[in-house]
Short mmCIF file of C-alpha atoms and ligand atoms in Angstrom, two decimals:
data_model
loop_
_atom_site.label_atom_id
_atom_site.label_comp_id
_atom_site.label_asym_id
_atom_site.label_seq_id
_atom_site.Cartn_x
_atom_site.Cartn_y
_atom_site.Cartn_z
CA MET A 232 23.72 -31.43 -5.00
CA ALA A 233 27.30 -31.63 -4.27
CA THR A 234 27.48 -34.11 -1.97
CA ASP A 235 25.80 -36.67 -3.82
CA THR A 236 28.52 -37.29 -6.54
CA GLU A 237 29.23 -40.17 -4.07
CA GLN A 238 26.19 -42.16 -4.82
CA ARG A 239 26.85 -41.07 -8.94
CA SER A 240 28.68 -43.12 -11.28
CA ASP A 241 32.17 -41.73 -13.26
CA HIS A 242 29.65 -42.26 -16.34
CA ASP A 243 27.47 -39.97 -14.69
CA LEU A 244 29.83 -37.30 -13.20
CA MET A 245 30.97 -36.81 -16.67
CA LEU A 246 28.25 -36.53 -18.49
CA ALA A 247 27.35 -33.87 -15.85
CA VAL A 248 30.45 -32.41 -17.13
CA ARG A 249 29.41 -32.19 -20.32
CA HIS A 250 26.28 -30.46 -19.70
CA GLY A 251 27.86 -27.85 -17.86
CA GLU A 252 27.91 -29.25 -14.45
CA LEU A 253 32.26 -28.46 -14.34
CA ASP A 254 32.50 -29.01 -10.60
CA ALA A 255 31.49 -32.53 -11.53
CA LEU A 256 34.53 -33.05 -12.52
CA GLY A 257 36.04 -32.19 -9.04
CA GLU A 258 35.29 -35.93 -7.72
CA LEU A 259 36.30 -37.31 -10.92
CA PHE A 260 39.64 -36.01 -10.34
CA GLU A 261 39.43 -37.34 -6.45
CA ARG A 262 38.61 -40.57 -7.43
CA HIS A 263 41.34 -40.97 -10.35
CA HIS A 264 44.11 -38.68 -10.22
CA SER A 265 46.26 -40.78 -8.27
CA ARG A 266 46.31 -44.21 -10.84
CA LEU A 267 46.71 -41.89 -13.78
CA PHE A 268 49.62 -39.79 -11.85
CA GLY A 269 50.85 -43.35 -11.50
CA PHE A 270 50.73 -44.25 -15.17
CA LEU A 271 52.04 -41.63 -16.53
CA ALA A 272 55.20 -41.39 -14.53
CA GLN A 273 55.75 -45.15 -14.89
CA LEU A 274 55.53 -44.52 -18.45
CA THR A 275 57.70 -41.60 -18.51
CA GLY A 276 59.88 -42.49 -15.30
CA GLN A 277 59.77 -38.77 -15.01
CA PRO A 278 57.26 -37.85 -11.75
CA ALA A 279 57.42 -33.91 -12.31
CA VAL A 280 56.60 -34.28 -15.85
CA ALA A 281 54.33 -36.59 -14.88
CA GLU A 282 52.18 -33.64 -12.57
CA ASP A 283 52.11 -31.83 -15.57
CA LEU A 284 50.48 -34.21 -17.67
CA ALA A 285 47.99 -35.11 -15.04
CA GLN A 286 47.24 -32.17 -15.28
CA THR A 287 46.45 -31.58 -18.86
CA VAL A 288 44.57 -34.69 -19.27
CA PHE A 289 42.17 -33.01 -16.73
CA GLN A 290 41.84 -29.72 -18.85
CA ARG A 291 41.34 -31.62 -22.20
CA MET A 292 38.30 -33.50 -20.34
CA LEU A 293 37.31 -30.26 -19.81
CA LYS A 294 38.05 -28.73 -22.85
CA TYR A 295 36.67 -32.01 -24.86
CA ARG A 296 33.80 -32.83 -22.85
CA HIS A 297 31.19 -32.65 -25.75
CA THR A 298 32.99 -34.89 -27.23
CA TYR A 299 31.95 -37.55 -24.81
CA ARG A 300 30.02 -40.32 -25.58
CA ASP A 301 26.03 -41.47 -23.90
CA ASP A 302 27.69 -45.01 -24.42
CA GLY A 303 30.81 -44.07 -22.81
CA ARG A 304 33.43 -45.40 -20.06
CA PHE A 305 34.96 -42.63 -18.35
CA THR A 306 38.43 -44.59 -17.03
CA ALA A 307 38.90 -46.02 -20.94
CA TRP A 308 38.37 -42.06 -22.43
CA MET A 309 41.35 -41.04 -19.86
CA TYR A 310 43.42 -43.70 -20.66
CA HIS A 311 42.38 -42.66 -24.11
CA LEU A 312 43.34 -38.54 -23.02
CA ALA A 313 46.80 -39.71 -21.31
CA ARG A 314 48.16 -42.11 -24.01
CA ARG A 315 47.99 -38.96 -26.32
CA CYS A 316 49.28 -36.26 -23.87
CA ALA A 317 52.08 -38.43 -23.49
CA ALA A 318 52.68 -39.23 -26.94
CA ASP A 319 52.46 -35.19 -27.19
CA HIS A 320 54.88 -35.47 -24.27
CA PHE A 321 57.66 -37.85 -25.87
CA ARG A 322 57.19 -35.68 -29.56
CA LYS A 323 58.06 -33.00 -28.15
CA THR A 324 60.94 -34.54 -26.11
CA GLY A 325 62.31 -36.99 -28.18
CA ALA A 326 62.74 -38.30 -25.22
CA ALA A 327 63.43 -42.28 -23.99
CA PRO A 328 62.77 -42.37 -20.53
CA ARG A 329 65.49 -41.61 -17.90
CA ALA A 330 67.00 -43.47 -15.04
CA THR A 331 64.53 -41.69 -12.88
CA ASP A 332 66.46 -40.27 -9.97
CA PRO A 333 66.00 -42.43 -6.62
CA GLY A 334 65.73 -39.26 -4.38
CA VAL A 335 62.43 -37.50 -6.36
CA LEU A 336 60.78 -40.88 -6.19
CA ASP A 337 61.02 -40.77 -2.37
CA GLU A 338 60.27 -37.06 -2.01
CA LEU A 339 57.18 -37.44 -3.76
CA ALA A 340 56.18 -40.73 -1.62
CA ASP A 341 57.41 -38.93 1.60
CA GLU A 342 54.03 -36.71 0.77
CA SER A 343 52.05 -38.51 0.30
CA PRO A 344 49.35 -39.86 3.38
CA HIS A 345 49.60 -43.32 2.47
CA ALA A 346 51.78 -44.69 4.29
CA GLY A 347 51.51 -48.35 2.84
CA HIS A 348 53.09 -46.72 -0.40
CA GLN A 349 56.53 -46.53 1.12
CA ALA A 350 57.06 -50.09 2.11
CA ALA A 351 58.88 -50.77 -0.71
CA SER A 352 62.40 -48.96 -0.60
CA ARG A 353 63.15 -46.07 -2.47
CA ASP A 354 66.22 -48.45 -4.42
CA ASP A 355 63.55 -50.60 -5.00
CA ARG A 356 61.40 -48.60 -6.78
CA ALA A 357 63.93 -47.11 -8.70
CA LEU A 358 64.94 -50.41 -9.78
CA LEU A 359 61.63 -51.58 -10.79
CA GLN A 360 61.38 -48.19 -12.60
CA THR A 361 64.84 -48.54 -14.40
CA ALA A 362 63.87 -52.42 -15.40
CA LEU A 363 60.74 -50.79 -16.91
CA ASN A 364 62.57 -48.00 -18.92
CA GLN A 365 64.44 -50.50 -20.46
CA LEU A 366 61.21 -52.11 -22.48
CA ASP A 367 60.00 -50.84 -25.42
CA ARG A 368 57.64 -47.90 -25.36
CA ASP A 369 54.93 -49.34 -26.67
CA ASP A 370 55.36 -52.67 -23.84
CA ARG A 371 56.11 -50.54 -21.12
CA GLU A 372 52.26 -48.64 -22.60
CA VAL A 373 50.60 -51.81 -22.67
CA LEU A 374 51.71 -53.59 -19.22
CA LEU A 375 51.02 -50.65 -17.31
CA LEU A 376 47.17 -50.68 -18.93
CA SER A 377 47.14 -53.87 -17.93
CA ARG A 378 48.07 -53.55 -14.76
CA PHE A 379 45.21 -51.39 -14.30
CA GLU A 380 42.90 -54.19 -14.22
CA GLU A 381 39.85 -51.58 -14.58
CA LEU A 382 40.45 -51.35 -17.88
CA SER A 383 39.05 -54.97 -19.71
CA PHE A 384 40.97 -56.28 -22.24
CA ALA A 385 38.84 -55.35 -25.19
CA GLU A 386 38.67 -51.72 -23.82
CA ILE A 387 42.61 -51.85 -24.23
CA ALA A 388 42.69 -53.37 -27.80
CA HIS A 389 40.44 -50.02 -28.51
CA LEU A 390 42.76 -47.88 -26.98
CA LEU A 391 45.59 -49.46 -28.72
CA GLU A 392 43.95 -50.12 -32.27
CA CYS A 393 44.40 -54.05 -32.29
CA SER A 394 42.64 -56.79 -31.53
CA VAL A 395 41.65 -58.04 -27.47
CA GLY A 396 43.58 -61.19 -28.39
CA ALA A 397 46.89 -59.32 -29.80
CA ALA A 398 45.95 -56.74 -26.74
CA LYS A 399 46.55 -59.72 -23.87
CA VAL A 400 49.66 -61.12 -25.86
CA ARG A 401 51.25 -58.35 -25.82
CA ALA A 402 49.83 -56.87 -22.90
CA HIS A 403 51.30 -60.83 -21.30
CA ARG A 404 54.90 -60.68 -23.04
CA ALA A 405 55.89 -57.37 -21.41
CA LEU A 406 55.25 -58.51 -18.20
CA GLY A 407 57.28 -62.32 -18.89
CA GLU A 408 60.00 -59.22 -20.18
CA LEU A 409 60.58 -57.11 -16.66
CA ARG A 410 60.15 -59.90 -14.56
CA THR A 411 63.29 -60.63 -16.97
CA VAL A 412 65.01 -57.62 -16.86
CA TYR A 413 64.31 -56.52 -13.33
CA PHE A 414 65.41 -60.37 -12.09
CA GLN A 415 68.51 -59.26 -13.61
CA LEU A 416 68.86 -56.54 -11.77
CA LEU A 417 68.13 -57.79 -8.85
CA LYS A 418 71.01 -60.15 -9.17
CA SER A 419 73.52 -57.92 -10.14
CA ARG A 420 73.09 -54.97 -7.89
CA MET B 1142 52.85 -80.11 -21.39
CA ASN B 1143 56.17 -78.99 -20.87
CA CYS B 1144 57.38 -76.02 -18.62
CA GLU B 1145 57.99 -74.09 -22.05
CA THR B 1146 55.12 -73.97 -22.90
CA ALA B 1147 53.31 -73.91 -19.44
CA ALA B 1148 55.85 -70.79 -18.92
CA ALA B 1149 54.25 -69.12 -21.51
CA LEU B 1150 50.71 -68.93 -20.08
CA LEU B 1151 51.72 -68.37 -16.81
CA PRO B 1152 51.70 -64.24 -17.00
CA GLU B 1153 47.64 -65.21 -18.22
CA LEU B 1154 46.70 -67.12 -15.24
CA ILE B 1155 48.18 -64.07 -12.88
CA ASP B 1156 45.49 -61.80 -14.56
CA ALA B 1157 42.67 -61.41 -12.41
CA ARG B 1158 40.34 -61.25 -15.40
CA THR B 1159 41.56 -64.55 -16.81
CA ASP B 1160 38.93 -67.19 -16.14
CA ALA B 1161 39.28 -69.23 -13.27
CA ALA B 1162 38.34 -72.36 -15.07
CA ALA B 1163 40.50 -71.25 -18.56
CA HIS B 1164 43.99 -73.39 -19.16
CA VAL B 1165 43.09 -76.40 -16.92
CA GLU B 1166 46.24 -78.14 -18.31
CA VAL B 1167 48.64 -75.33 -17.27
CA ARG B 1168 47.15 -74.83 -13.48
CA GLN B 1169 47.63 -78.99 -13.36
CA HIS B 1170 51.04 -78.82 -14.57
CA LEU B 1171 51.91 -75.62 -12.37
CA ALA B 1172 50.71 -77.69 -9.17
CA HIS B 1173 53.42 -79.85 -9.94
CA CYS B 1174 56.04 -78.33 -10.98
CA PRO B 1175 58.38 -76.52 -8.86
CA HIS B 1176 60.55 -74.59 -12.24
CA CYS B 1177 57.24 -73.01 -13.09
CA GLN B 1178 56.13 -72.53 -9.44
CA ARG B 1179 59.67 -70.64 -9.15
CA GLU B 1180 58.74 -68.58 -12.18
CA PHE B 1181 54.87 -68.29 -11.62
CA SER B 1182 56.20 -66.80 -7.80
CA ASP B 1183 58.72 -64.62 -9.82
CA LEU B 1184 56.29 -63.44 -12.66
CA ARG B 1185 53.81 -62.31 -9.28
CA ARG B 1186 56.75 -60.74 -7.41
CA THR B 1187 57.77 -58.92 -10.32
CA LEU B 1188 53.65 -57.16 -10.11
CA ALA B 1189 53.78 -56.26 -7.06
CA ALA B 1190 56.70 -54.42 -7.68
CA LEU B 1191 55.09 -52.64 -10.29
CA GLU B 1192 52.39 -51.63 -8.03
CA GLU B 1193 54.38 -50.68 -5.04
CA ALA B 1194 56.68 -48.87 -7.60
CA ALA B 1195 54.02 -46.33 -8.74
CA PRO B 1196 55.02 -42.57 -7.26
CA LEU B 1197 51.84 -41.28 -5.69
CA PRO B 1198 51.73 -37.75 -6.38
CA SER B 1199 52.59 -34.45 -5.12
CA SER B 1200 49.82 -31.69 -3.13
CA ALA B 1201 50.69 -29.59 -6.07
CA LEU B 1202 48.68 -31.55 -8.63
CA ARG B 1203 45.86 -31.36 -6.56
CA ARG B 1204 46.00 -27.84 -6.26
CA ASN B 1205 46.86 -27.13 -9.56
CA PHE B 1206 44.06 -28.69 -10.75
CA TYR B 1207 41.41 -26.60 -8.73
CA ALA B 1208 43.05 -23.62 -9.62
CA MET B 1209 42.15 -25.31 -13.56
CA LEU B 1210 38.96 -25.75 -13.03
CA GLU B 1211 38.37 -22.23 -11.07
CA GLU B 1212 39.35 -20.65 -13.75
CA GLU B 1213 37.56 -22.89 -16.76
CA LYS B 1214 34.05 -22.13 -14.45
CA HIS B 1215 34.96 -18.31 -14.87
CA SER B 1216 35.62 -18.49 -18.92
CA ALA B 1217 32.64 -20.61 -19.50
CA ALA B 1218 30.35 -18.54 -17.49
CA SER B 1219 31.92 -15.22 -19.45
CA ALA B 1220 31.56 -17.32 -22.43
CA ALA B 1221 27.85 -17.90 -22.07
CA VAL B 1222 24.84 -16.14 -23.69
CA ALA B 1223 23.79 -12.99 -21.94
CA ARG B 1224 21.49 -13.77 -18.82
CA PRO B 1225 19.34 -11.63 -17.16
CA ARG B 1226 21.40 -9.49 -14.83
CA SER B 1227 20.71 -10.73 -11.49
CA ILE B 1228 20.98 -8.98 -8.09
CA PHE B 1229 24.26 -11.39 -7.41
CA SER B 1230 25.76 -9.13 -10.70
CA SER B 1231 25.46 -6.06 -9.07
CA ARG B 1232 28.61 -4.37 -6.98
CA TRP B 1233 26.98 -5.99 -4.13
CA GLY B 1234 27.25 -9.39 -4.93
CA TRP B 1235 30.40 -10.32 -3.34
CA LEU B 1236 28.52 -8.91 -0.19
CA LEU B 1237 25.46 -11.05 -0.42
CA ALA B 1238 25.88 -13.92 -0.99
CA PRO B 1239 27.55 -13.94 2.50
CA ALA B 1240 24.48 -12.19 3.74
CA LEU B 1241 22.84 -15.09 2.30
CA ALA B 1242 25.25 -17.85 4.25
CA ALA B 1243 25.02 -15.70 7.26
CA ILE B 1244 21.38 -15.36 7.31
CA THR B 1245 21.50 -19.20 7.16
CA LEU B 1246 23.45 -19.58 9.90
CA LEU B 1247 21.88 -17.94 11.96
CA ALA B 1248 18.58 -19.17 11.16
CA GLY B 1249 19.96 -22.94 11.16
CA PHE B 1250 23.04 -23.83 13.30
CA GLN B 1251 24.72 -22.36 15.47
CA LEU B 1252 27.84 -20.86 14.43
CA GLY B 1253 27.62 -17.99 16.35
CA ALA B 1254 30.66 -19.46 18.75
CA ARG B 1255 32.78 -18.96 15.55
CA PHE B 1256 32.59 -15.43 15.26
CA GLY B 1257 31.85 -14.81 19.24
CA THR B 1258 34.27 -14.04 22.10
CA THR B 1259 34.07 -17.76 22.47
CA PRO B 1260 36.16 -20.20 20.12
CA PRO B 1261 34.31 -23.71 19.66
CA ALA B 1262 35.31 -26.49 21.76
CA THR B 1263 37.35 -28.56 18.94
CA ALA B 1264 39.03 -25.27 17.43
CA PRO B 1265 42.58 -24.41 18.25
CA VAL B 1266 42.36 -20.65 19.79
CA VAL B 1267 42.05 -18.55 17.37
CA THR B 1268 44.33 -15.47 18.68
CA ASP B 1269 44.42 -12.89 15.95
CA ASP B 1270 41.47 -9.78 17.92
CA ALA B 1271 42.20 -8.34 14.42
CA THR B 1272 40.44 -11.00 12.10
CA ARG B 1273 37.66 -11.76 14.27
CA ARG B 1274 37.07 -8.00 15.05
CA GLU B 1275 36.84 -7.81 11.00
CA LEU B 1276 35.00 -11.15 11.29
CA ALA B 1277 32.72 -8.61 13.53
CA ALA B 1278 32.75 -5.69 11.20
CA LEU B 1279 31.35 -8.65 8.12
CA ARG B 1280 28.59 -10.10 9.96
CA GLN B 1281 27.39 -5.94 10.98
CA GLN B 1282 27.46 -5.05 6.99
CA VAL B 1283 26.13 -8.69 6.62
CA GLY B 1284 23.18 -8.16 9.22
CA GLN B 1285 22.40 -4.36 7.04
CA MET B 1286 22.19 -6.51 3.83
CA SER B 1287 19.99 -9.33 4.85
CA GLN B 1288 17.02 -6.79 5.49
CA LEU B 1289 17.50 -5.67 2.23
CA VAL B 1290 17.79 -8.51 0.08
CA GLY B 1291 14.34 -9.74 2.24
CA TYR B 1292 14.09 -13.40 2.69
CA SER B 1293 12.71 -14.67 -0.55
CA LEU B 1294 16.10 -15.21 -1.37
CA LEU B 1295 17.41 -17.06 1.46
CA GLN B 1296 14.37 -19.72 0.75
CA GLN B 1297 15.64 -20.46 -2.64
CA GLN B 1298 19.02 -20.53 -1.09
CA GLN B 1299 18.44 -22.84 1.70
CA GLY B 1300 17.22 -26.00 -0.29
CA PRO B 1301 16.42 -29.42 1.84
CA ALA B 1302 18.27 -29.89 4.63
CA ASN B 1303 21.53 -31.84 3.98
CA GLU B 1304 20.96 -35.16 6.41
CA ARG B 1305 24.04 -36.55 4.52
CA LEU B 1306 26.36 -33.75 5.71
CA ARG B 1307 25.08 -33.97 8.81
CA GLU B 1308 25.66 -37.50 9.42
CA VAL B 1309 29.31 -36.65 8.09
CA LEU B 1310 29.47 -34.16 10.75
CA VAL B 1311 28.57 -36.08 13.81
CA ALA B 1312 31.19 -39.16 12.61
CA ALA B 1313 33.64 -36.09 12.47
CA GLN B 1314 33.48 -35.75 16.65
CA ALA B 1315 34.61 -39.32 16.47
CA GLU B 1316 37.89 -39.50 18.34
CA LYS B 1317 39.84 -40.65 15.68
CA PRO B 1318 37.17 -40.23 12.29
CA GLY B 1319 38.38 -42.38 9.55
CA ALA B 1320 39.78 -40.99 5.83
CA LYS B 1321 36.49 -41.59 4.28
CA ILE B 1322 34.31 -38.99 6.69
CA LEU B 1323 37.65 -36.52 6.31
CA ASP B 1324 37.68 -36.83 2.46
CA GLU B 1325 34.23 -36.36 2.55
CA LEU B 1326 34.85 -33.04 4.53
CA ILE B 1327 37.20 -31.92 2.23
CA VAL B 1328 34.85 -32.75 -0.56
CA ALA B 1329 32.05 -30.51 0.84
CA LEU B 1330 34.32 -27.65 1.88
CA ALA B 1331 35.48 -27.80 -1.99
CA PHE B 1332 32.42 -28.65 -3.91
CA ASP B 1333 29.07 -27.75 -1.81
CA PRO B 1334 27.44 -25.08 -3.09
CA SER B 1335 25.90 -23.62 0.03
CA ALA B 1336 28.97 -21.65 1.88
CA ASN B 1337 26.59 -22.56 4.99
CA ILE B 1338 28.14 -25.93 4.10
CA ARG B 1339 31.48 -25.35 3.47
CA LEU B 1340 31.70 -23.37 6.78
CA ARG B 1341 30.61 -26.27 8.49
CA ALA B 1342 32.45 -28.74 6.81
CA LEU B 1343 35.47 -26.07 7.54
CA GLU B 1344 34.30 -26.03 11.42
CA ALA B 1345 34.36 -29.70 12.02
CA LEU B 1346 38.16 -30.37 9.75
CA TYR B 1347 39.92 -27.75 12.32
CA ALA B 1348 40.13 -30.59 15.04
CA HIS B 1349 42.18 -32.72 12.65
CA SER B 1350 43.89 -29.69 11.46
CA ASP B 1351 46.93 -31.50 12.37
CA ASN B 1352 46.29 -33.84 9.51
CA ALA B 1353 48.40 -33.47 6.36
CA ALA B 1354 45.89 -34.41 4.10
CA VAL B 1355 43.40 -31.61 5.52
CA ARG B 1356 45.75 -28.92 5.62
CA ALA B 1357 45.95 -29.85 1.78
CA GLY B 1358 42.51 -29.70 1.14
CA VAL B 1359 42.06 -26.86 2.87
CA VAL B 1360 44.71 -25.44 0.92
CA ALA B 1361 43.03 -26.85 -2.29
CA ALA B 1362 39.82 -25.42 -1.40
CA LEU B 1363 41.23 -21.59 -0.80
CA PRO B 1364 41.65 -20.54 -4.51
CA ARG B 1365 38.37 -21.92 -5.44
CA GLU B 1366 36.25 -19.80 -2.99
CA GLN B 1367 34.73 -16.77 -3.76
CA ASN B 1368 32.85 -16.25 -1.02
CA PRO B 1369 34.81 -13.70 1.09
CA LEU B 1370 33.19 -15.05 4.26
CA VAL B 1371 34.49 -18.61 3.88
CA GLN B 1372 37.70 -16.78 2.34
CA LEU B 1373 38.48 -15.47 5.61
CA GLU B 1374 37.67 -18.72 7.67
CA LEU B 1375 39.94 -20.66 4.99
CA ILE B 1376 43.04 -17.90 5.61
CA ASP B 1377 42.29 -18.63 9.27
CA PHE B 1378 42.11 -22.26 9.38
CA VAL B 1379 45.74 -22.23 6.94
CA ALA B 1380 47.22 -19.29 9.99
CA THR B 1381 46.44 -21.39 12.97
CA ALA B 1382 47.43 -24.81 10.80
CA ARG B 1383 51.27 -22.69 9.95
CA GLU B 1384 50.76 -24.45 6.77
CA ARG B 1385 53.76 -23.55 5.05
CA GLU B 1386 52.09 -24.59 1.56
CA ALA B 1387 49.95 -21.86 1.56
CA ALA B 1388 52.56 -20.13 1.52
CA PRO B 1389 52.84 -18.78 -2.28
CA LEU B 1390 49.07 -18.92 -2.54
CA LEU B 1391 48.38 -16.10 -0.10
CA GLU B 1392 51.29 -14.58 -1.33
CA ARG B 1393 49.00 -14.14 -4.51
CA MET B 1394 45.91 -13.39 -2.97
CA SER B 1395 47.46 -10.58 -0.99
CA ARG B 1396 48.33 -8.72 -3.87
CA GLU B 1397 44.92 -9.95 -5.78
CA ASP B 1398 42.76 -6.71 -6.89
CA SER B 1399 39.90 -9.31 -7.68
CA LEU B 1400 39.88 -10.15 -3.84
CA ASP B 1401 37.44 -7.78 -1.13
CA GLN B 1402 40.42 -5.95 0.75
CA SER B 1403 39.39 -7.30 4.26
CA VAL B 1404 40.60 -10.88 2.57
CA ARG B 1405 44.01 -9.36 0.76
CA ALA B 1406 44.49 -8.11 4.31
CA ALA B 1407 43.87 -11.08 6.20
CA ALA B 1408 46.15 -13.55 3.65
CA ARG B 1409 49.21 -10.53 4.34
CA ARG B 1410 48.78 -11.01 8.24
CA ALA B 1411 48.59 -15.28 7.62
CA LEU B 1412 51.70 -14.76 6.02
CA ALA B 1413 53.57 -13.08 8.91
CA GLN B 1414 52.34 -15.71 10.68
CA LEU B 1415 53.19 -19.17 8.98
ZN1 ZN C 1224 57.53 -76.37 -14.93
#
C-alpha cells in the first residue's frame, strides 16, 4: 500500500522503483526535491534553470533506475545524477553563474509555505549568492555538497573521485573562501 | 598553537561530522583567543547564511514532476509485454474503476453526502448544480455497471482496511491539524491505489482549502488522476477553492480528447469559476 511508504527507507523506495513500482519515486520526490533544488539553485545561481535541472534529475532516476545498486545509497546517487545534469548544463551554456537577480529569489521564496526561510532579507540572500558565484565552480560544488550533512565525506570523496582527506580539505577551504568574500561584500555595501 | 594553525582548522570544528573529541588543542586555543573566536563566529554566520539563502522551488516543480511520472508510467505500461486482456482494458474500463470505487464507498464509508443533496459540514458549499447532477448521473451509471461486474472483483479491490489512513483522517478533523497530517493526506491523494481512499483524502482536505500547500497538492494530483469520478471531484475542489494556479491545467483538460466528456465539461465550467 502506498501509505506504507512512510516507513520505507529511501533505499527501499528506490529499489521498489527499480522493480517497476514507479509511484515510489513520488515519495522520494517529496522527501528530497527541496534540498536538491536548493543545491542546484545555489550551484547555478539561476533558480529557473535549477527547476529544469531538478526535473531532469528525477527523469534520469527513472531512466537509469536499473543501474541503481543493491548496496547503493539514494542521496549519494541523487547528487551524483545532479552533478552530471549540472555539468551538462554548464557545458551547453558555457556559462559561469550570473549574479542572481534578487527579485527572482524573493519571488520563489514567497511561493513557499515555509515562512521561516523568509527570515533572511532578499538582499542577504542575493549577497550570499553573489559571494558563492565568485568561487570557482569546483569549490562551490564541494562546499554545497558538504553543506548537506546527509552526505558523509566518504560519499563526497566518491562523487568527486578524490580521497576523503582531499574532499575534507577542499570543502573546508571553500568555506573559508566564501567567508572572506561574503564579509567583504557585507562591508562594502 | 598559534592563530594561523588554529584558523586553518576552524572550518573542520564547525562541521558536525567532525568527531567532538578531535582537535583538542584547537579547541583549547579557541577557548582563550578572542581573535579566533571572532573568526569562528564569522564562519558560523557564513554557513547559516548559506543555509538561509537556499531558495525553495516554485509549485511548478511538483506539478511537472507528477506529470512526468504519469507519462513515464504510461509508456512503461505500454512497453510491457502483451498482458492478458483484462476487463479493465475494455472500453468500459473507465466506468469499471469508478464502479468499484463507488461500491466500496457505499459499502464502507458514508460518502453519500458528497453526492447527495447535503454537502459535508466541513466543505465549502458546492454551488454548481450541473456538476452535482452530473455526479448523480455518473453514480447511477456506476450502479448499473456494478451489477454487471459482480462482487468478485470488488473483493480484490478492497484489500485490508487502511487503519493508518483512518487515523490520519481523524487527526485531520482537529481544529489545526499539523503540516504532517496534511502532507499525509496529500500523499494519499496522489498515491493511494484505491479511488475510495483518494476520495476520502480529498474530502478531508476540503476543510483546509485555504492552505496554499493543500491547494498545490490537489493541483499536482489532478494530472495524475485517471479515474473520472475522482477527476470530477478534484476539479470541483480547485473550482471551489478558486485555485488560479490550476487554470492552464484545466485549459488543457478541457481540450483533451482522451478524457471523459463529463470531465472535459467540468474543466470548462471550473475555468469560468476561477
Ligand atoms: Zn587565535
